[in-house]
mmCIF file of N, CA and C in Angstrom:
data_model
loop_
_atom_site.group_PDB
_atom_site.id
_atom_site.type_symbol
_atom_site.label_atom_id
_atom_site.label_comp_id
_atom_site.label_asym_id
_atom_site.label_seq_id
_atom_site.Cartn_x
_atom_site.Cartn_y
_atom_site.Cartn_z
ATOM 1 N N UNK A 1423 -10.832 -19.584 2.146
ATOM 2 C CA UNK A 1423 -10.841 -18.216 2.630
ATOM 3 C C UNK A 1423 -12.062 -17.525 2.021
ATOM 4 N N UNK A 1424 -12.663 -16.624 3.144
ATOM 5 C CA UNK A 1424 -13.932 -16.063 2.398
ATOM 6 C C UNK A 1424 -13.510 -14.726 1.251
ATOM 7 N N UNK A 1425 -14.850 -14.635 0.516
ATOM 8 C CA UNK A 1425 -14.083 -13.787 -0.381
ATOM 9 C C UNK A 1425 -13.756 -11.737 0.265
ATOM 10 N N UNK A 1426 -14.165 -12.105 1.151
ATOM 11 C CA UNK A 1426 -13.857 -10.639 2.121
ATOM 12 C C UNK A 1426 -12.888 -10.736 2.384
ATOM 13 N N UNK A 1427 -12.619 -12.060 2.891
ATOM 14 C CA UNK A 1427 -11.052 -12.214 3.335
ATOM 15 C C UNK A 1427 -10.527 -12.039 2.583
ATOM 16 N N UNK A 1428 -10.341 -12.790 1.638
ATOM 17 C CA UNK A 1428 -9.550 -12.740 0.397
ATOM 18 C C UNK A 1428 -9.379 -11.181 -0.360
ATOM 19 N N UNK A 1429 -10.426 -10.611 -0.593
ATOM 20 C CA UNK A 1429 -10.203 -9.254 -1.035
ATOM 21 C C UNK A 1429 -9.347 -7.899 -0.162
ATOM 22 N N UNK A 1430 -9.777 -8.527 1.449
ATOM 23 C CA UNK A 1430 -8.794 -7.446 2.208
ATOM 24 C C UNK A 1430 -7.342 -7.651 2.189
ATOM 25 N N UNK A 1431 -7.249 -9.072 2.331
ATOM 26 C CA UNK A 1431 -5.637 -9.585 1.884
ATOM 27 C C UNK A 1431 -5.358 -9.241 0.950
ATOM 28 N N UNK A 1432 -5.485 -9.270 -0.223
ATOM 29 C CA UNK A 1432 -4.992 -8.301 -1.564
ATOM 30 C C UNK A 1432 -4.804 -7.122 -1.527
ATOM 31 N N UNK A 1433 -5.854 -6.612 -0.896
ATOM 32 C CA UNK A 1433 -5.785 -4.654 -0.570
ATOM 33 C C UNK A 1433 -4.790 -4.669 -0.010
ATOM 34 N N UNK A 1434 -4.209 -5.627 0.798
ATOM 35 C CA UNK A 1434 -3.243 -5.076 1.908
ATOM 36 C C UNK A 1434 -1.805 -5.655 1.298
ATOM 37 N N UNK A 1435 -1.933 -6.546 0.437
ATOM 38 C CA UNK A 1435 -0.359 -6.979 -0.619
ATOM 39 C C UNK A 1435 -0.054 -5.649 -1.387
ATOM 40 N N UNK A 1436 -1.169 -5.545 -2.152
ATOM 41 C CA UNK A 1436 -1.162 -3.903 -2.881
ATOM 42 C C UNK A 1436 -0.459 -2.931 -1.898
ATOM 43 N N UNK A 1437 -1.093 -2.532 -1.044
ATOM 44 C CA UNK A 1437 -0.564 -1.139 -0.455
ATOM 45 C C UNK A 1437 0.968 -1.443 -0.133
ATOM 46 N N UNK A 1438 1.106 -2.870 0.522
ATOM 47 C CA UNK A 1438 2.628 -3.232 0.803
ATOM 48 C C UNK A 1438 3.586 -2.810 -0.474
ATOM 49 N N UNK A 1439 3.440 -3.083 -1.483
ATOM 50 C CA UNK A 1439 3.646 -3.408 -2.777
ATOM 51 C C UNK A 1439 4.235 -1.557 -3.602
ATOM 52 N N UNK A 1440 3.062 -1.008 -3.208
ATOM 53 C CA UNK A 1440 3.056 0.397 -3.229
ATOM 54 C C UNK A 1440 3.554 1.245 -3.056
ATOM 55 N N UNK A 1441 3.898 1.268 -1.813
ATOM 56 C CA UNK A 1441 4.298 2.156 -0.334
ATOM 57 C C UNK A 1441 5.762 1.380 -0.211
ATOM 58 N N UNK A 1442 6.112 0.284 -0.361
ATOM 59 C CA UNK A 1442 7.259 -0.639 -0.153
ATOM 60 C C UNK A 1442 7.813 -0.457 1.141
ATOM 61 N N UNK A 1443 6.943 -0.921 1.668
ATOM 62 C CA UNK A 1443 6.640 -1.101 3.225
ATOM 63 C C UNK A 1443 6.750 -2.509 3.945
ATOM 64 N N UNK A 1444 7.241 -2.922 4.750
ATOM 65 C CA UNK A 1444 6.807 -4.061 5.369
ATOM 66 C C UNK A 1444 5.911 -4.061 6.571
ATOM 67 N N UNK A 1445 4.702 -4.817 6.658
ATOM 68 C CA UNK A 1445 4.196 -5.358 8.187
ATOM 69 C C UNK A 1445 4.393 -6.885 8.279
ATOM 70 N N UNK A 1446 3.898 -7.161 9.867
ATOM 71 C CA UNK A 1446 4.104 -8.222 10.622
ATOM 72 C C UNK A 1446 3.055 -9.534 10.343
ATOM 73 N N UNK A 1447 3.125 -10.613 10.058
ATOM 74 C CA UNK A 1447 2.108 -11.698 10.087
ATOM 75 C C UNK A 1447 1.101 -10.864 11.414
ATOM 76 N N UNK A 1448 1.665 -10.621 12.563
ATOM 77 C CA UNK A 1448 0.557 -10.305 13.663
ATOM 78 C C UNK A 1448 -0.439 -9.323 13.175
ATOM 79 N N UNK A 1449 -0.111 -8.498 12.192
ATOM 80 C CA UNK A 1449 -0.953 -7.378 12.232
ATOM 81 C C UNK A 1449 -1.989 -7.809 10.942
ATOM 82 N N UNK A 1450 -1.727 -8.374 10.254
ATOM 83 C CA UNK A 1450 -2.455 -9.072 8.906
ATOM 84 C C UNK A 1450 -3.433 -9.972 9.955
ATOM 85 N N UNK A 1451 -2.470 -10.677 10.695
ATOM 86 C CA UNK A 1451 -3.618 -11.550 11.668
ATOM 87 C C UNK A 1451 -4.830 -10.974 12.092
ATOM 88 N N UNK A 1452 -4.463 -9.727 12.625
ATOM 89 C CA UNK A 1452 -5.380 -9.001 13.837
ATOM 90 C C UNK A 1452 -6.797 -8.423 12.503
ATOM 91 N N UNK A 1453 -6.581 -7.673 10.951
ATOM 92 C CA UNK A 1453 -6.857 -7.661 10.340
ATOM 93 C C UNK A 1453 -7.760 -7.975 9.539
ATOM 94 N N UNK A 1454 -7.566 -9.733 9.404
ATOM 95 C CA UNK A 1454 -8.020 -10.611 9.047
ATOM 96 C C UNK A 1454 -9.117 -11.705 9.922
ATOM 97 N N UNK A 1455 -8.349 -11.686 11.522
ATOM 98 C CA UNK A 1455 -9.331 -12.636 12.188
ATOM 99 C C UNK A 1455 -9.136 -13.936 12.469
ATOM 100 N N UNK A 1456 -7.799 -13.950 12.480
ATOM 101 C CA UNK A 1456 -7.253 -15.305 12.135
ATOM 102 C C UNK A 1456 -5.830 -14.980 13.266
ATOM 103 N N UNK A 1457 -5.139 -15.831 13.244
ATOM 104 C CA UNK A 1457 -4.407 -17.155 14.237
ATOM 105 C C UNK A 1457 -2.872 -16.229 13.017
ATOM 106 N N UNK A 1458 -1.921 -15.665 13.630
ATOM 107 C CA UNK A 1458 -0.977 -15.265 13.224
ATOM 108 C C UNK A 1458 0.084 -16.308 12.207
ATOM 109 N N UNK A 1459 -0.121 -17.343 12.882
ATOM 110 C CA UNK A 1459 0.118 -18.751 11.946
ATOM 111 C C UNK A 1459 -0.485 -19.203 10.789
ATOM 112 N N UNK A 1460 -1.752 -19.070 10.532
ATOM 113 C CA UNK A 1460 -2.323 -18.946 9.620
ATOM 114 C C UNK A 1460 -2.209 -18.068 8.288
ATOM 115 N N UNK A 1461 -1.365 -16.593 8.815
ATOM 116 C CA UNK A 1461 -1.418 -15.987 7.257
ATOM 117 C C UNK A 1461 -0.538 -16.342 6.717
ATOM 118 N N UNK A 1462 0.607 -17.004 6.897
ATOM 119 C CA UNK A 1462 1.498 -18.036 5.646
ATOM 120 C C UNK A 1462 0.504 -18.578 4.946
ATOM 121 N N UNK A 1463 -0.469 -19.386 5.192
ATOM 122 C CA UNK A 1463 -1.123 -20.049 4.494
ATOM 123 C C UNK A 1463 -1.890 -19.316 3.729
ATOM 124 N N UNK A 1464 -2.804 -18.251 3.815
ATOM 125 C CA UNK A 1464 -3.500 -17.377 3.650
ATOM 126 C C UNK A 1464 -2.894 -16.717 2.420
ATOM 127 N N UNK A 1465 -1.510 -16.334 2.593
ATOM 128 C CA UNK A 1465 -0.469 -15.571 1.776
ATOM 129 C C UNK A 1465 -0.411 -17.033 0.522
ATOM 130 N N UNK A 1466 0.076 -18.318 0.780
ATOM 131 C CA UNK A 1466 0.186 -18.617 -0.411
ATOM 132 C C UNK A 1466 1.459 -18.848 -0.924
ATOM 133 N N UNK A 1467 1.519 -19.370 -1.718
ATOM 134 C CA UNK A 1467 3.115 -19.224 -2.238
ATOM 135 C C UNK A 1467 4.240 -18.592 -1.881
ATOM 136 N N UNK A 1468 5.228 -18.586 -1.981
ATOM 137 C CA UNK A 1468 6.625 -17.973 -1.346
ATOM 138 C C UNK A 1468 6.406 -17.361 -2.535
ATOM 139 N N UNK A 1469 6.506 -15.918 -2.518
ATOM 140 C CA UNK A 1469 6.832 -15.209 -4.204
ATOM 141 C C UNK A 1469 7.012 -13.248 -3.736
ATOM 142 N N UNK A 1470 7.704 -12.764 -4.445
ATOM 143 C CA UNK A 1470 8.556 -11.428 -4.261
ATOM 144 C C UNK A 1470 7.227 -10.367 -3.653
ATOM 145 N N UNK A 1471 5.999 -10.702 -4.197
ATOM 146 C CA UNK A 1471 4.634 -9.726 -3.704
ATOM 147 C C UNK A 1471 4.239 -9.727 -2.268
ATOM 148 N N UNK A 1472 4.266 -11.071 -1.555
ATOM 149 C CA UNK A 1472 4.489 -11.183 -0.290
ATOM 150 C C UNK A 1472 4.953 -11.490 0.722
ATOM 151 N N UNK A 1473 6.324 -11.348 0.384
ATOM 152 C CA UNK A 1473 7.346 -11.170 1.244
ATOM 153 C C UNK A 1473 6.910 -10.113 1.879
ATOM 154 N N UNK A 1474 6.899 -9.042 1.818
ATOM 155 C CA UNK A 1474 6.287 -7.455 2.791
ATOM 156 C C UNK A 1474 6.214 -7.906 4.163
ATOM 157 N N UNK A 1475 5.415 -8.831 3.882
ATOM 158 C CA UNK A 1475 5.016 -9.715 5.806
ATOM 159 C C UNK A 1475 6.054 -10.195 6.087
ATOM 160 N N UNK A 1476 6.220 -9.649 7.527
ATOM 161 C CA UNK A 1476 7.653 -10.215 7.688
ATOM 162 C C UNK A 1476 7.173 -10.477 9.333
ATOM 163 N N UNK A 1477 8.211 -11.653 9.858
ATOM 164 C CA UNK A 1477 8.060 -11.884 11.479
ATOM 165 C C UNK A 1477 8.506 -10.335 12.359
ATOM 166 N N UNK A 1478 8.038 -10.678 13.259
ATOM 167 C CA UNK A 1478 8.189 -8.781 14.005
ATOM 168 C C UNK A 1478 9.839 -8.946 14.791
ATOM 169 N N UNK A 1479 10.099 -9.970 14.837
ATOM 170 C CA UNK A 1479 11.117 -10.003 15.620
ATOM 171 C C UNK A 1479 12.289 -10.175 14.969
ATOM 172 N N UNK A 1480 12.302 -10.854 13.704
ATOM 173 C CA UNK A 1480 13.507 -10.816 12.593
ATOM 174 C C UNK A 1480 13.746 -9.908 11.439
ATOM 175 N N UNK A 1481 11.904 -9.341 11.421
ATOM 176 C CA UNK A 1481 12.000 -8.573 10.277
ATOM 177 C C UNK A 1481 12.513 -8.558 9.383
ATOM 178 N N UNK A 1482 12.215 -10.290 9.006
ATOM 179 C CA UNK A 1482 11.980 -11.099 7.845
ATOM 180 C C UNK A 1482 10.989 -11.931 7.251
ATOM 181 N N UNK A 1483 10.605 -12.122 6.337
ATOM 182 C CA UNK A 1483 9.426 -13.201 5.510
ATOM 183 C C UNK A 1483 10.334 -14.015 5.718
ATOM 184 N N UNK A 1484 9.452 -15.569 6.580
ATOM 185 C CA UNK A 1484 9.688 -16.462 7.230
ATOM 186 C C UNK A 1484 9.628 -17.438 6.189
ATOM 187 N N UNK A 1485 11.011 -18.076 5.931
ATOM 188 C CA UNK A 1485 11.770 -18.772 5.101
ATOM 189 C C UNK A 1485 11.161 -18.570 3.780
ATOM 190 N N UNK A 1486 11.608 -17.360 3.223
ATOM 191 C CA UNK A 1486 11.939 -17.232 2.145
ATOM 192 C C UNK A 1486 13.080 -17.162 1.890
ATOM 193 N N UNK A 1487 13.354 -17.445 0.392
ATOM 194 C CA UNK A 1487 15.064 -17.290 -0.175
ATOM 195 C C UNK A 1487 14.869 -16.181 -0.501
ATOM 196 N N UNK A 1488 16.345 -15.836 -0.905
ATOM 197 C CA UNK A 1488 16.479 -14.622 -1.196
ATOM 198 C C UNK A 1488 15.860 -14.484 -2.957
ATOM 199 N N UNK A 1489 15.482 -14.989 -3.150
ATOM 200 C CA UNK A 1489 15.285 -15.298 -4.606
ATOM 201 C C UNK A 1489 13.567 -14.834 -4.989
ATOM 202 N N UNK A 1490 13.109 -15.279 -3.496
ATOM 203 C CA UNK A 1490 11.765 -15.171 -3.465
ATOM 204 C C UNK A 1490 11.250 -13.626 -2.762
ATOM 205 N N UNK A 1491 12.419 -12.922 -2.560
ATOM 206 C CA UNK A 1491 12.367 -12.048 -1.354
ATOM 207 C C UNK A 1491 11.717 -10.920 -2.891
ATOM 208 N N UNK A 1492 11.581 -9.760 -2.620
ATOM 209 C CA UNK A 1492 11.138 -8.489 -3.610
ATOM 210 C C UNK A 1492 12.612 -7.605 -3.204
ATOM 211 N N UNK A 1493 12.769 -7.294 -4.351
ATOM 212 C CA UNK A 1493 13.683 -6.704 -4.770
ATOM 213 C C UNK A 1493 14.688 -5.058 -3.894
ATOM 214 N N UNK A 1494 13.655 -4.830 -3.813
ATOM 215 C CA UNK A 1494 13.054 -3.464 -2.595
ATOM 216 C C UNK A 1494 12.592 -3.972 -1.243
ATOM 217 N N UNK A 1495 12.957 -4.631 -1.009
ATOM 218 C CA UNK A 1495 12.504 -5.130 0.260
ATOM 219 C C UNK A 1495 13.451 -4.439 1.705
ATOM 220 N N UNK A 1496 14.276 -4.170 1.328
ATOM 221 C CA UNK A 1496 15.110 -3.150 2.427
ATOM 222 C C UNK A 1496 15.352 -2.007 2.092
ATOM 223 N N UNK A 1497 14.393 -1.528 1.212
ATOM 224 C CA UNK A 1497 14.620 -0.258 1.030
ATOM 225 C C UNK A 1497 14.152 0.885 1.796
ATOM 226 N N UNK A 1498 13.763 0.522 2.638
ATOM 227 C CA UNK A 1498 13.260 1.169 4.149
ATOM 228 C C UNK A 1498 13.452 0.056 5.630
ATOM 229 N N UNK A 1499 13.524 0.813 6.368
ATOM 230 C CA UNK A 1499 13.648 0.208 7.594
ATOM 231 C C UNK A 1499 12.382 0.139 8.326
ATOM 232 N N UNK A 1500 11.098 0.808 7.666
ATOM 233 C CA UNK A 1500 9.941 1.198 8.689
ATOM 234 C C UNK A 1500 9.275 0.056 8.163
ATOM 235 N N UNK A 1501 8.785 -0.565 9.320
ATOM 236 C CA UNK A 1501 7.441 -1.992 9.440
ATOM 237 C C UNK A 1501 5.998 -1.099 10.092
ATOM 238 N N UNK A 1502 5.324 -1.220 9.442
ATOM 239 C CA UNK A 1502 3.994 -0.876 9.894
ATOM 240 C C UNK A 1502 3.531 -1.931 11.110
ATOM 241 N N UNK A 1503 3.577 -1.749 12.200
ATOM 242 C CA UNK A 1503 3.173 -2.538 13.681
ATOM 243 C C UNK A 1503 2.198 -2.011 14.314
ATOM 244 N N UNK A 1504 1.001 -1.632 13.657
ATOM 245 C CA UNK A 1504 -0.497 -1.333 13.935
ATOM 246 C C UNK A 1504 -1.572 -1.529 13.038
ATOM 247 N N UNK A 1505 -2.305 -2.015 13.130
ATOM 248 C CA UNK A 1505 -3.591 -2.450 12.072
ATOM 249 C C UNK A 1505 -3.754 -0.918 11.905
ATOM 250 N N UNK A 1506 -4.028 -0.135 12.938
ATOM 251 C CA UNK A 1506 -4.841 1.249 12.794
ATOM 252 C C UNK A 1506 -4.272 1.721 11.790
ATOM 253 N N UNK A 1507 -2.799 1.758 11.218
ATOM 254 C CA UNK A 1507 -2.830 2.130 9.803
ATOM 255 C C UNK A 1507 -3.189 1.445 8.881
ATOM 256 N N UNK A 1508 -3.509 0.714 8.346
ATOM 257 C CA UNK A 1508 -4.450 -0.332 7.638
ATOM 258 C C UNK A 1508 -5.610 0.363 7.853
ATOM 259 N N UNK A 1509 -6.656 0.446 8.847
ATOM 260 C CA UNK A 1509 -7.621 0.553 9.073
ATOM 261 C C UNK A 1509 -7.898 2.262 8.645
ATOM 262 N N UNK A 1510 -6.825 2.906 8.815
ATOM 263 C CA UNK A 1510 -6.902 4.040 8.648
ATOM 264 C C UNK A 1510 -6.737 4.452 7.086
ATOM 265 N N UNK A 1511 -6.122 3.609 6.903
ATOM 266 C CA UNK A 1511 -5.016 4.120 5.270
ATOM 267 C C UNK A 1511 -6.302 3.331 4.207
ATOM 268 N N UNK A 1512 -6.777 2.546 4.493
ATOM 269 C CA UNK A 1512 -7.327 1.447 3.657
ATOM 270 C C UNK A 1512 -9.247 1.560 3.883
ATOM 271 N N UNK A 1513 -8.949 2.304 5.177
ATOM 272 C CA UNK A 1513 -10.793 1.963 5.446
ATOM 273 C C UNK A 1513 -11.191 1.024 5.742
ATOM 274 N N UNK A 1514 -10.398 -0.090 6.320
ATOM 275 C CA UNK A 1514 -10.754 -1.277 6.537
ATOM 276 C C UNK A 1514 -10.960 -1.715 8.091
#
């Protein structure tokens, strides 16, 4: 991963992280430049920081345990389902 890539993906674990928010693999995709399948890989490890990404249709992080899930992870119901907040919120 380039290191642009890599640095916007972090910006965007952070704000998840932050805000305790979830978005969609699609919108990290659109983001990033990449194949919606791809940001599992991108993401890395199963671990409580990025879980946030969740599938749009289960509005869940795709097979994680609950173990791996973040703690706060339903502590809202709102999924961010537009880059334009990213792009907006982040400058990116």
């Amino acid at each position: 991963m380039s290191e642009d890539r890599a640095a916007t993906l972090q910006r965007i674990i952070d704000y998840l992280n932050e805000t305790k928010t979830r978005t969609t693999y699609g919108v990290i995709a659109e983001l990033l430049g990449v194949n919606p399948r791809q940001v599992g890989q991108l993401l890395g490890d199963k671990r409580p920081e990025a879980s946030w990404v969740v599938n749009g249709k289960t509005r869940e992080p795709t097979d994680y345990s609950d173990a791996e899930k973040h703690a706060d992870l339903y502590m809202t119901e709102r999924i961010i389902e537009s880059a334009e907040v990213f792009r907006r919120n982040l400058g990116i």
